Short mmCIF file of C-alpha atoms in Angstrom, two decimals:
data_model
loop_
_atom_site.label_atom_id
_atom_site.label_comp_id
_atom_site.label_asym_id
_atom_site.label_seq_id
_atom_site.Cartn_x
_atom_site.Cartn_y
_atom_site.Cartn_z
CA UNK B 1 -55.22 51.56 -117.22
CA UNK B 2 -56.95 53.11 -114.02
CA UNK B 3 -54.95 53.17 -110.90
CA UNK B 4 -57.42 50.93 -107.88
CA UNK B 5 -56.96 52.76 -104.52
CA UNK B 6 -54.40 49.74 -103.90
CA UNK B 7 -52.40 51.18 -106.01
CA UNK B 8 -52.53 55.03 -105.10
CA UNK B 9 -52.11 53.82 -101.74
CA UNK B 10 -48.62 52.26 -102.71
CA UNK B 11 -47.56 54.92 -104.73
CA UNK B 12 -47.81 56.77 -100.77
CA UNK B 13 -45.68 54.56 -99.48
CA UNK B 14 -42.65 53.69 -101.86
CA UNK B 15 -42.78 57.58 -101.22
CA UNK B 16 -41.69 58.17 -97.53
CA UNK B 17 -38.76 58.29 -96.36
CA UNK B 18 -38.05 54.95 -95.25
CA UNK B 19 -37.74 56.05 -91.40
CA UNK B 20 -41.40 57.71 -92.18
CA UNK B 21 -42.17 54.20 -93.70
CA UNK B 22 -41.12 52.16 -90.81
CA UNK B 23 -43.15 55.08 -88.42
CA UNK B 24 -45.93 54.40 -90.34
CA UNK B 25 -45.78 50.41 -89.50
CA UNK B 26 -45.24 50.36 -85.97
CA UNK B 27 -48.48 53.37 -85.78
CA UNK B 28 -50.40 50.89 -88.16
CA UNK B 29 -49.59 47.76 -85.72
CA UNK B 30 -50.80 49.38 -82.46
CA UNK B 31 -53.82 51.39 -84.13
CA UNK B 32 -57.13 50.52 -82.66
CA UNK B 33 -60.06 50.30 -84.92
CA UNK B 34 -62.81 48.95 -83.71
CA UNK B 35 -63.79 46.11 -84.38
CA UNK B 36 -60.89 44.86 -86.06
CA UNK B 37 -57.42 43.56 -84.75
CA UNK B 38 -54.54 45.96 -85.32
CA UNK B 39 -52.18 43.73 -87.75
CA UNK B 40 -49.24 41.61 -86.76
CA UNK B 41 -45.47 43.67 -86.12
CA UNK B 42 -44.31 39.98 -87.86
CA UNK B 43 -47.13 40.93 -90.82
CA UNK B 44 -45.15 44.39 -90.67
CA UNK B 45 -41.42 45.06 -90.01
CA UNK B 46 -39.40 43.56 -92.88
CA UNK B 47 -42.58 44.17 -95.91
CA UNK B 48 -41.80 46.37 -98.62
CA UNK B 49 -44.72 48.99 -99.42
CA UNK B 50 -46.60 46.48 -101.43
CA UNK B 51 -47.13 43.82 -98.63
CA UNK B 52 -47.73 46.22 -96.28
CA UNK B 53 -50.89 47.15 -98.85
CA UNK B 54 -52.26 43.86 -99.45
CA UNK B 55 -52.06 43.58 -95.03
CA UNK B 56 -54.24 46.59 -94.97
CA UNK B 57 -56.93 46.55 -97.28
CA UNK B 58 -57.12 42.06 -96.50
CA UNK B 59 -57.05 43.11 -92.26
CA UNK B 60 -59.38 46.12 -92.77
CA UNK B 61 -60.67 45.81 -96.15
CA UNK B 62 -60.37 48.09 -98.76
CA UNK B 63 -62.90 51.17 -97.22
CA UNK B 64 -61.46 51.56 -93.62
CA UNK B 65 -57.87 50.26 -94.68
CA UNK B 66 -57.70 53.27 -96.84
CA UNK B 67 -59.06 55.37 -93.99
CA UNK B 68 -56.84 53.54 -91.85
CA UNK B 69 -54.02 54.63 -93.94
CA UNK B 70 -54.69 58.32 -94.28
CA UNK B 71 -55.56 57.52 -90.55
CA UNK B 72 -51.75 56.52 -89.30
CA UNK B 73 -49.82 58.89 -92.61
CA UNK B 74 -51.35 62.41 -90.16
CA UNK B 75 -50.94 60.72 -87.54
CA UNK B 76 -46.89 60.28 -87.96
CA UNK B 77 -47.00 64.11 -89.90
CA UNK B 78 -46.72 63.35 -92.80
CA UNK B 79 -49.85 65.51 -93.68
CA UNK B 80 -48.71 65.99 -97.18
CA UNK B 81 -48.78 62.70 -98.21
CA UNK B 82 -52.35 61.86 -96.13
CA UNK B 83 -53.65 65.34 -98.04
CA UNK B 84 -52.05 63.51 -101.81
CA UNK B 85 -53.42 60.16 -101.22
CA UNK B 86 -56.68 61.44 -99.95
CA UNK B 87 -56.99 63.79 -102.87
CA UNK B 88 -55.51 60.93 -105.50
CA UNK B 89 -58.03 59.04 -103.86
CA UNK B 90 -61.63 61.72 -104.01
CA UNK B 91 -61.92 61.70 -100.17
CA UNK B 92 -61.96 64.96 -98.60
CA UNK B 93 -60.58 67.84 -98.97
CA UNK B 94 -58.51 69.31 -96.08
CA UNK B 95 -58.63 72.30 -95.03
CA UNK B 96 -56.79 74.09 -92.45
CA UNK B 97 -59.02 76.36 -90.98
CA UNK B 98 -62.89 75.44 -90.16
CA UNK B 99 -64.79 75.52 -92.94
CA UNK B 100 -67.17 79.32 -93.39
CA UNK B 101 -70.07 76.75 -91.93
CA UNK B 102 -69.13 75.41 -88.92
CA UNK B 103 -71.34 79.16 -86.46
CA UNK B 104 -74.52 79.61 -88.00
CA UNK B 105 -77.45 81.07 -85.75
CA UNK B 106 -74.60 82.00 -82.68
CA UNK B 107 -74.20 77.76 -82.42
CA UNK B 108 -71.14 76.16 -83.71
CA UNK B 109 -71.50 73.47 -85.61
CA UNK B 110 -70.94 70.45 -83.17
CA UNK B 111 -73.11 71.97 -80.82
CA UNK B 112 -76.01 72.46 -82.94
CA UNK B 113 -75.13 68.47 -85.08
CA UNK B 114 -74.67 66.72 -81.16
CA UNK B 115 -77.34 64.48 -81.18
CA UNK B 116 -76.85 63.58 -84.89
CA UNK B 117 -72.90 63.78 -84.46
CA UNK B 118 -73.84 60.95 -81.19
CA UNK B 119 -76.20 59.00 -83.05
CA UNK B 120 -74.19 58.79 -87.00
CA UNK B 121 -70.18 59.16 -86.47
CA UNK B 122 -68.63 56.08 -86.53
CA UNK B 123 -65.02 57.39 -86.45
CA UNK B 124 -64.77 58.23 -83.24
CA UNK B 125 -61.24 57.20 -81.88
CA UNK B 126 -59.07 58.42 -84.34
CA UNK B 127 -60.49 62.29 -83.78
CA UNK B 128 -59.88 61.32 -79.73
CA UNK B 129 -56.68 59.78 -80.73
CA UNK B 130 -55.93 64.92 -82.14
CA UNK B 131 -57.90 65.44 -79.55
CA UNK B 132 -55.42 63.88 -77.04
CA UNK B 133 -52.02 64.59 -79.46
CA UNK B 134 -53.43 68.18 -79.48
CA UNK B 135 -54.20 68.74 -75.34
CA UNK B 136 -57.61 69.14 -76.12
CA UNK B 137 -59.06 66.45 -73.71
CA UNK B 138 -56.53 65.28 -71.17
CA UNK B 139 -55.77 61.89 -70.58
CA UNK B 140 -57.73 61.56 -68.06
CA UNK B 141 -61.13 62.89 -70.68
CA UNK B 142 -58.57 60.47 -72.40
CA UNK B 143 -59.29 57.32 -71.20
CA UNK B 144 -62.21 58.64 -69.87
CA UNK B 145 -63.83 58.29 -72.99
CA UNK B 146 -61.87 55.24 -74.49
CA UNK B 147 -63.87 53.10 -71.95
CA UNK B 148 -66.66 53.54 -72.99
CA UNK B 149 -68.32 49.92 -75.44
CA UNK B 150 -70.40 51.51 -78.54
CA UNK B 151 -69.61 54.94 -80.76
CA UNK B 152 -72.71 56.71 -79.19
CA UNK B 153 -71.58 56.31 -75.35
CA UNK B 154 -68.05 57.33 -75.96
CA UNK B 155 -69.44 60.35 -78.72
CA UNK B 156 -72.08 60.88 -75.03
CA UNK B 157 -69.24 60.79 -72.31
CA UNK B 158 -66.98 63.66 -75.04
CA UNK B 159 -69.67 65.41 -74.84
CA UNK B 160 -69.29 66.10 -71.56
CA UNK B 161 -66.47 68.11 -72.27
CA UNK B 162 -67.98 69.93 -74.94
CA UNK B 163 -69.49 71.28 -72.66
CA UNK B 164 -66.93 73.45 -71.15
CA UNK B 165 -64.13 73.84 -74.05
CA UNK B 166 -64.72 77.30 -76.26
CA UNK B 167 -64.90 78.09 -79.74
CA UNK B 168 -60.90 76.65 -80.86
CA UNK B 169 -61.16 73.76 -78.54
CA UNK B 170 -64.47 73.08 -80.92
CA UNK B 171 -63.18 74.00 -83.97
CA UNK B 172 -59.98 71.14 -83.26
CA UNK B 173 -62.77 68.81 -82.06
CA UNK B 174 -64.93 69.54 -86.51
CA UNK B 175 -61.63 69.37 -88.27
CA UNK B 176 -60.75 66.83 -86.60
CA UNK B 177 -64.55 65.25 -87.52
CA UNK B 178 -64.24 66.37 -90.83
CA UNK B 179 -61.19 64.79 -91.28
CA UNK B 180 -62.62 60.97 -90.63
CA UNK B 181 -66.05 61.87 -90.78
CA UNK B 182 -66.09 63.88 -93.89
CA UNK B 183 -68.98 62.72 -95.81
CA UNK B 184 -71.86 63.04 -92.50
CA UNK B 185 -69.84 66.32 -91.95
CA UNK B 186 -70.53 67.59 -95.32
CA UNK B 187 -74.27 65.63 -95.08
CA UNK B 188 -75.24 67.75 -91.46
CA UNK B 189 -73.66 70.98 -93.45
CA UNK B 190 -75.93 70.93 -95.68
CA UNK B 191 -78.94 70.64 -94.23
#
């Protein structure tokens, strides 16, 4: 019998060291995802991998929940577990270096596709978290962008910062967009 996404998520969570699994649950409890409410700590605290996977899927739906789990794994430094789960699910292939197509005619991917990214990016918060975490955004910039109501407003505000960035910062932005919004980025790359 073929494994379901739930089975693959449970396998991944069961293989985390106990302390990392606890960290996963703590991060999951604090995570804000668009219109979804975080999972209450009481529903995570003493739960095993199967219970946590059930909670993720029932709280977010399967497709959003899997992306949430990937995001949390990545944010707690479990990049290998994140990559293995993504690969098992066929979601995306993470690459350490930006793809060769990120620049064309001297224009960076994030500049060339500004309008489309503003209109179509649906998972901006994890991208912002990564940009803050690696120092690309200051806390003030992060707070200003996060204060905007919709994904489109947040992207427009973020692009005020992007104008001042060099290739390294734009490469990081591109990589985080690829991780969180892979199908959109690949669609834009093919146009």
